[in-house]
Short mmCIF file of C-alpha atoms and ligand atoms in Angstrom, two decimals:
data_model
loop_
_atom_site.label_atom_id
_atom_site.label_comp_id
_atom_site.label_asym_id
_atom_site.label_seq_id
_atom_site.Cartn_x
_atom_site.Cartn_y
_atom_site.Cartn_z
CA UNK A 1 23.46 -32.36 -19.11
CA UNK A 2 20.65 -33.50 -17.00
CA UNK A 3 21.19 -33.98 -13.18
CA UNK A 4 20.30 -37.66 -13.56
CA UNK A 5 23.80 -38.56 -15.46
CA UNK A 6 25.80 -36.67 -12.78
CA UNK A 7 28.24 -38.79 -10.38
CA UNK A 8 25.96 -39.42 -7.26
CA UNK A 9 27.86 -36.81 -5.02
CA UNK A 10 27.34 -34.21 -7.88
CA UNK A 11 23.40 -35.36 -7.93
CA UNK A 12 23.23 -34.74 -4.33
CA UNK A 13 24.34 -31.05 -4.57
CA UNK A 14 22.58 -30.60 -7.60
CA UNK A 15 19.38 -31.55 -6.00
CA UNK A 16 20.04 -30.25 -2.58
CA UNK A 17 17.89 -26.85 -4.03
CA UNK A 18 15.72 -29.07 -7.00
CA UNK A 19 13.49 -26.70 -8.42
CA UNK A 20 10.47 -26.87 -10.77
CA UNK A 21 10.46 -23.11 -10.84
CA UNK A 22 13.72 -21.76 -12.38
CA UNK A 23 16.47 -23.73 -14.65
CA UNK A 24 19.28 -21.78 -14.71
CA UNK A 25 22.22 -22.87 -16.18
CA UNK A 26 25.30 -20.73 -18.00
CA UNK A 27 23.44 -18.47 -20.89
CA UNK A 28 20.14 -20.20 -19.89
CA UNK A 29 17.52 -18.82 -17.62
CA UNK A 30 13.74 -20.60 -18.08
CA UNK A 31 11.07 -20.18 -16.20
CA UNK A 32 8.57 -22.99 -15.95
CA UNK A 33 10.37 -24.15 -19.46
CA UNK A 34 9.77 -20.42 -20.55
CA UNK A 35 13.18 -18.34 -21.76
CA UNK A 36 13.57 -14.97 -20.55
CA UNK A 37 14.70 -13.91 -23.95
CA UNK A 38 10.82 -14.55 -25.47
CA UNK A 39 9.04 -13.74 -21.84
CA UNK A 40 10.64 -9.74 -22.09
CA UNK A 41 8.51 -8.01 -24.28
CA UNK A 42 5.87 -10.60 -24.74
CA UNK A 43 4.14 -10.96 -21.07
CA UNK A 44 3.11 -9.07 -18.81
CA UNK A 45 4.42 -8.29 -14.99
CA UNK A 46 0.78 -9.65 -13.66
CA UNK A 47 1.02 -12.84 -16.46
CA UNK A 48 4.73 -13.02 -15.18
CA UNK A 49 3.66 -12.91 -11.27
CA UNK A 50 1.26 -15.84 -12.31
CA UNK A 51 3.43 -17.90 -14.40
CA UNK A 52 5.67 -17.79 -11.43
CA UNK A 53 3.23 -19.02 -8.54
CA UNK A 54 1.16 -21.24 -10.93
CA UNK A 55 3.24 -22.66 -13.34
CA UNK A 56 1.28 -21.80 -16.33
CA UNK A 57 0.88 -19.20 -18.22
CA UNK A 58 -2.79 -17.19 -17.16
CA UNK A 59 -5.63 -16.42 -19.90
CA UNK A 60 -5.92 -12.86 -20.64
CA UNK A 61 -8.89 -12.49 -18.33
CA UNK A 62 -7.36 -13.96 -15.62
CA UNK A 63 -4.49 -11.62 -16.09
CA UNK A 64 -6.58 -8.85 -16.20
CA UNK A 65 -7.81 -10.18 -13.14
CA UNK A 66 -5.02 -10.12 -11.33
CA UNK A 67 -3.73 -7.21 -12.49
CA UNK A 68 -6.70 -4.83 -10.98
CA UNK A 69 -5.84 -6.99 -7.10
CA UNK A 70 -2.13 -5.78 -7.58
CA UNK A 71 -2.72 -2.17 -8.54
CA UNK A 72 -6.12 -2.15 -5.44
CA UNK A 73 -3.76 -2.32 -2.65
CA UNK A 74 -0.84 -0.88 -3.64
CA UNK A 75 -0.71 2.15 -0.97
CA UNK A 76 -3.14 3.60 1.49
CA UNK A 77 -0.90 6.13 2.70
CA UNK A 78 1.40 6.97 6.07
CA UNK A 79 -2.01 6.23 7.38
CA UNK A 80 -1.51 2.53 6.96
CA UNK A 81 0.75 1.30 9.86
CA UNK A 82 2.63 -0.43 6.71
CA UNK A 83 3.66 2.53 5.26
CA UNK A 84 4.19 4.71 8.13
CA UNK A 85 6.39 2.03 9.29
CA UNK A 86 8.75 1.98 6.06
CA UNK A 87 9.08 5.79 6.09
CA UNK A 88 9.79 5.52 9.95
CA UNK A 89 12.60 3.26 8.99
CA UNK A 90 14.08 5.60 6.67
CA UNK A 91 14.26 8.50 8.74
CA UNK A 92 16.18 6.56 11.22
CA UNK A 93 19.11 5.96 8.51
CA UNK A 94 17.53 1.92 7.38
CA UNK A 95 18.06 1.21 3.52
CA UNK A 96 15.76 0.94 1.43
CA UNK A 97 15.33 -2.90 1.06
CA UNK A 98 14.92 -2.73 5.52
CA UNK A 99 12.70 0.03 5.13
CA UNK A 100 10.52 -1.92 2.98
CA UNK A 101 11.11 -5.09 4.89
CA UNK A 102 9.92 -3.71 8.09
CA UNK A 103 6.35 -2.18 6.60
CA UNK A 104 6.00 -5.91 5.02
CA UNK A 105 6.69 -7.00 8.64
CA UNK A 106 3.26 -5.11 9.49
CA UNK A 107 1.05 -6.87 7.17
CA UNK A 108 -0.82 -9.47 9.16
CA UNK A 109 -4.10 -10.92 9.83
CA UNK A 110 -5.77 -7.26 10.88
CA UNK A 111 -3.60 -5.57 8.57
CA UNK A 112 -3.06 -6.18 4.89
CA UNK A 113 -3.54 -9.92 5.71
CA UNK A 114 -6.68 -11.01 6.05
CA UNK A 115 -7.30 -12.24 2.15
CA UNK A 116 -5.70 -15.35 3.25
CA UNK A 117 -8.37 -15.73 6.04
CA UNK A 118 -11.17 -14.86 3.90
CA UNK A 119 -10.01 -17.68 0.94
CA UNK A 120 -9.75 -19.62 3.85
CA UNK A 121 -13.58 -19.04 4.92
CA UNK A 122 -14.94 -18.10 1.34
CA UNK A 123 -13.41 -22.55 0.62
CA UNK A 124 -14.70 -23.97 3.52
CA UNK A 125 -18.69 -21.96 2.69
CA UNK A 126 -20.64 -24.99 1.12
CA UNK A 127 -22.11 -23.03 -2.44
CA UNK A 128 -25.03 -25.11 -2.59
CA UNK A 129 -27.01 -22.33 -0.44
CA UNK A 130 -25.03 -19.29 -0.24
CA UNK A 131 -27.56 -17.32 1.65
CA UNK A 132 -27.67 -20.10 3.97
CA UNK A 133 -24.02 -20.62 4.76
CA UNK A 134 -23.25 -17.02 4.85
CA UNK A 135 -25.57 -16.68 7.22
CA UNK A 136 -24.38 -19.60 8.98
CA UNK A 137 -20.50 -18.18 8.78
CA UNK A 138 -21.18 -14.91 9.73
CA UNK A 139 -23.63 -16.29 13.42
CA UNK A 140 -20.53 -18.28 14.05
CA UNK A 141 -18.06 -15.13 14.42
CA UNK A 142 -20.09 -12.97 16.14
CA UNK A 143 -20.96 -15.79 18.56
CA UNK A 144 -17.08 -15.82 19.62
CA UNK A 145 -17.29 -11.93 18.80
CA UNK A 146 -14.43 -11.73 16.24
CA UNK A 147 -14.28 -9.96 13.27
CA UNK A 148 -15.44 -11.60 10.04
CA UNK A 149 -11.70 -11.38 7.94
CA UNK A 150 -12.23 -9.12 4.50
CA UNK A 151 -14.89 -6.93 5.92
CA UNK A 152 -15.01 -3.47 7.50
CA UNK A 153 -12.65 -0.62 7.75
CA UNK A 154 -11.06 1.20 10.49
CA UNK A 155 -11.29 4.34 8.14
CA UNK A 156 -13.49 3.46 4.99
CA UNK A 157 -16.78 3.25 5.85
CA UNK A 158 -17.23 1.90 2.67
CA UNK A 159 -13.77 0.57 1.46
CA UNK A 160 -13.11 2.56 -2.65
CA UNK A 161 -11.83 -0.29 -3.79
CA UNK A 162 -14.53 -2.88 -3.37
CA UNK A 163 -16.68 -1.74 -5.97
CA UNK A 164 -14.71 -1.72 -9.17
CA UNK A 165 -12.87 -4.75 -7.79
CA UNK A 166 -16.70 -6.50 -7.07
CA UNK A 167 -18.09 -4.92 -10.56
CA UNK A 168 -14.47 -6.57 -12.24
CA UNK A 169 -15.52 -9.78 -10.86
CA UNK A 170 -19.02 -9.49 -12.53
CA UNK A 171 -18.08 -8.58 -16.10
CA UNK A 172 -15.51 -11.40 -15.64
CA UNK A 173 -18.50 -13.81 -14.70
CA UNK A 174 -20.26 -12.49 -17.83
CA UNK A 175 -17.85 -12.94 -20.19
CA UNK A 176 -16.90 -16.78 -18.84
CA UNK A 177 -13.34 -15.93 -17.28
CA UNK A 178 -14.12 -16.92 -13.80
CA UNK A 179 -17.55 -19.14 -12.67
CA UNK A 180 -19.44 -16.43 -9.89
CA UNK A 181 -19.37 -19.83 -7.49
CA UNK A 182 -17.70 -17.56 -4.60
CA UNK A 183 -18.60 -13.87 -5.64
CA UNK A 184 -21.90 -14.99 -4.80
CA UNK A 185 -20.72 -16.62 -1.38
CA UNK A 186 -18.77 -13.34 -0.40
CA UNK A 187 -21.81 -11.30 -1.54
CA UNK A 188 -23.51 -13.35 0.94
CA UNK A 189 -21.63 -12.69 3.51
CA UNK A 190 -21.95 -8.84 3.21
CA UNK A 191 -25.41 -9.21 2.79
CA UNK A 192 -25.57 -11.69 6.24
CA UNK A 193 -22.98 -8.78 7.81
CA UNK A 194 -25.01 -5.57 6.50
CA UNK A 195 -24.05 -2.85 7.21
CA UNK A 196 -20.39 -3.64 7.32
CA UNK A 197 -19.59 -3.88 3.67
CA UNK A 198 -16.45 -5.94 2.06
CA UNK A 199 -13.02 -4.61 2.28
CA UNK A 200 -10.00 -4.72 -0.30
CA UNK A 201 -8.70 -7.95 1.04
CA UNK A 202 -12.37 -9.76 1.23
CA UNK A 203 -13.17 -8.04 -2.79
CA UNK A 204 -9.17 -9.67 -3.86
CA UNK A 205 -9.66 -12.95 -1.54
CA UNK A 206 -13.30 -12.87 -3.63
CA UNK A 207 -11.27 -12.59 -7.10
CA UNK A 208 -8.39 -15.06 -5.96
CA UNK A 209 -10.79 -17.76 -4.81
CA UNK A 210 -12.43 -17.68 -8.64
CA UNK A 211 -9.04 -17.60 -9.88
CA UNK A 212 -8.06 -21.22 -7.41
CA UNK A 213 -5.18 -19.35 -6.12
CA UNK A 214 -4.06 -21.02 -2.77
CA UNK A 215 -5.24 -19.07 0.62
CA UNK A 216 -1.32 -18.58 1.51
CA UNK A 217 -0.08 -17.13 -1.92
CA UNK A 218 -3.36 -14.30 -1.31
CA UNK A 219 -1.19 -12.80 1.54
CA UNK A 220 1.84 -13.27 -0.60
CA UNK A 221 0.75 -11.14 -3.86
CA UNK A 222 -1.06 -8.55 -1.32
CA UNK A 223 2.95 -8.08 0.16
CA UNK A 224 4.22 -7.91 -3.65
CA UNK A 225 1.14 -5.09 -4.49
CA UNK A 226 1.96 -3.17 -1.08
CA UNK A 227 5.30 -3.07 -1.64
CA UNK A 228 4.98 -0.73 -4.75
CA UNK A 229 3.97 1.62 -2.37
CA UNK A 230 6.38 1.04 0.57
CA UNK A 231 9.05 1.97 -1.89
CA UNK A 232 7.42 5.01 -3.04
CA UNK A 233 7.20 6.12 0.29
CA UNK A 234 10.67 4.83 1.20
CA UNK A 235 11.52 7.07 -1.81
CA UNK A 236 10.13 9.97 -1.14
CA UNK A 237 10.81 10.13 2.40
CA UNK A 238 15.01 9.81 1.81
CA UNK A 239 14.34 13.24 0.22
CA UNK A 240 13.33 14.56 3.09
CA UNK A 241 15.74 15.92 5.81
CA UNK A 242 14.12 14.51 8.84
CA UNK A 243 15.88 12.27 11.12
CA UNK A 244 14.09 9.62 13.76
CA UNK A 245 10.90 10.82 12.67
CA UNK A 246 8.32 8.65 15.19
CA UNK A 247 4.88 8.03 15.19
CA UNK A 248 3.64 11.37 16.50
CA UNK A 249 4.55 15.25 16.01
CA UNK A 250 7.31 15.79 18.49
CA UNK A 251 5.17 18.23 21.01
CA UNK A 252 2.44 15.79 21.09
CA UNK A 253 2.94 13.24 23.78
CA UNK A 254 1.36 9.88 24.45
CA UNK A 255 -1.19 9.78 26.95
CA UNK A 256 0.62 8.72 30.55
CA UNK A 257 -1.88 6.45 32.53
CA UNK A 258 0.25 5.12 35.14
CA UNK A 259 0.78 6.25 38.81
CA UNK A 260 1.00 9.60 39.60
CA UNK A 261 4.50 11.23 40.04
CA UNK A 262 5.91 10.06 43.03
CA UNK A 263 9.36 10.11 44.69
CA UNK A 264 11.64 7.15 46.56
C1 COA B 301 -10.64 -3.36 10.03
C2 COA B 301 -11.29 -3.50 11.39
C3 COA B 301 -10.18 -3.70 12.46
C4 COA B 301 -12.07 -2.24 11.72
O1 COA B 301 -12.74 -2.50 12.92
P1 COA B 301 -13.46 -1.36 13.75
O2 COA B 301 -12.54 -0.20 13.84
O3 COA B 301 -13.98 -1.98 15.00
O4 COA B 301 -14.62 -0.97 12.78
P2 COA B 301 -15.90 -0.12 13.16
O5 COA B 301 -15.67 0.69 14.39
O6 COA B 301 -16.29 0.60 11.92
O7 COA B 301 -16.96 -1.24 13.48
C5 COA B 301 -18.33 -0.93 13.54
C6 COA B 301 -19.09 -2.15 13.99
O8 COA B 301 -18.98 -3.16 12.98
C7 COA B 301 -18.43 -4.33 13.52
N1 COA B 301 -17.50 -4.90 12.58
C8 COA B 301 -16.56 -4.23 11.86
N2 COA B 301 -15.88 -5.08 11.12
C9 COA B 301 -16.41 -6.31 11.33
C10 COA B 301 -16.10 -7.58 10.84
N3 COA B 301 -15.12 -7.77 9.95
N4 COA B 301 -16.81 -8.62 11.29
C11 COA B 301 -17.81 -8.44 12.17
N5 COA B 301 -18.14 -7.25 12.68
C12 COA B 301 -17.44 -6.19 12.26
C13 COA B 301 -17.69 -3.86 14.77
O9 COA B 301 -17.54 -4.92 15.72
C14 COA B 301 -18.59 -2.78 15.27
O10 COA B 301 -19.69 -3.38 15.90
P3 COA B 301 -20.33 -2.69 17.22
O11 COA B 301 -20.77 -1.32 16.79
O12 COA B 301 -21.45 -3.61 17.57
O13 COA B 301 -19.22 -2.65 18.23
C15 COA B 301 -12.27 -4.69 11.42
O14 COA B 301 -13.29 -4.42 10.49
C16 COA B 301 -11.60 -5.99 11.12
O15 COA B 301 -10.84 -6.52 11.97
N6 COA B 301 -11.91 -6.59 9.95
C17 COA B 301 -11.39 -7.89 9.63
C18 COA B 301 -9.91 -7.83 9.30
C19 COA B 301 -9.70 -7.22 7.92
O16 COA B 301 -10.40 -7.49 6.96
N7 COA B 301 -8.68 -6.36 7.87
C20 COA B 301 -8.29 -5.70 6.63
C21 COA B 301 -8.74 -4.26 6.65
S1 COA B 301 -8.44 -3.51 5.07
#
């Protein structure tokens, strides 16, 4: 039965969560009109991920696309605030769905973040001069002195994953999947910020800005790709025996800066 022939206080509740994702209904789940009985076995997790945020189903390119942003940034490590976070959750006693919560609760603009600011600047660039606007963008932050978002690393000096992520977006250019309008704006705007090259979230922002995906979901999918790894290392540290483990060795202490000892 369809909501609309329900008795108007029925309609109300019915609507009250009105969804054009998910119709769920006793021995039906769809997705976007989709049933899960034909989408097992016949898509994808990355064509799923898509279907989900877009509403249509993605060309095998564009899948393909997407794919290589969700396995980039899966994990960088306990070096990654992220995932030191997660693991520092588990060794003081969190489960594993906190653990992971609180390394998602890391990921901001300077960390994990930034794709959404760089679809943000990588839309606003006019592409009728790339060289031009890049150049243009690029004065602009360093004139209030902040940091262009997608570019430079605090440990890379040249970020692994920007090349086959960049060189992904090329063969996807030459074989029609995606138009090159904004890989050639965010190549400008390394080649305006030389030497500080592009980073994984400026090389993804650069892939989800072909694909049209919305600057907010780009933060969104980076979470869904990170979290792979925070459960990893959620995993792997509940086999381990250590309890309160915090941020540094327990004979190293921070630095103390304040006033020297003193008594009242
Ligand atoms: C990641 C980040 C914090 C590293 O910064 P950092 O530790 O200062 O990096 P470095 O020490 O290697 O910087 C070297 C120089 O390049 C500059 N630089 C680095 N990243 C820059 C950026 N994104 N925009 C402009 N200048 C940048 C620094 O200001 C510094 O200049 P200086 O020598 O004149 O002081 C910084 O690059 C950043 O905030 N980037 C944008 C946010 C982002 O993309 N984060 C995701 C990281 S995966």
């Amino acid at each position: 039965m369809s909501t609309d022939e329900l008795a108007p206080g029925r309609k109300e509740g019915a609507d009250w969560w009105a969804t054009a994702i998910s119709d769920i209904r006793p021995g039906v789940i769809r997705f976007h009109g989709y049933p899960i009985e034909e989408l097992i076995g016949a898509v994808s997790f990355p064509q799923m991920v898509w279907l989900m945020v877009r509403g249509e189903l993605p060309t095998p390119g564009e899948a393909r696309l997407l794919e290589q942003t969700l396995v980039a940034a899966v994990d960088h490590g306990p070096q990654a605030p992220s995932i030191a976070a997660t693991r520092m959750a588990v060794s003081c006693g969190l489960a594993v769905n906190n653990a992971i919560a609180t390394g998602v609760n890391l990921l901001g603009d300077v960390h994990g973040g930034a794709g959404q600011q760089c679809l943000e600047m990588l839309y606003g660039l006019d592409a009728s001069d790339p060289a031009a606007a890049a150049g243009e963008v690029v004065a602009s932050y360093k004139a209030r002195k902040a940091y262009v978002p997608g570019f430079g690393h605090r440990f890379h000096p040249r970020d692994p994953r920007r090349d086959p992520l960049i060189a992904a977006a090329q063969q996807a250019v030459a074989d029609g999947t995606i138009s090159g309008r904004y890989l050639e704006l965010a190549l400008a705007v390394e080649t305006a910020l030389d030497p500080v090259p592009m980073n994984v979230d400026g090389a993804t922002a650069t892939i989800y800005a072909e694909l049209g995906v919305p600057a907010e979901l780009a933060r969104g999918l980076f979470v869904l790709s990170r979290s792979v790894g925070l459960l990893a290392h959620a995993h792997e540290q509940q086999q381990q025996p250590t309890r309160i483990k915090g941020p540094l060795p327990k004979p190293v202490t921070p630095t103390y800066t304040g006033h020297p000892p003193r008594s009242l």
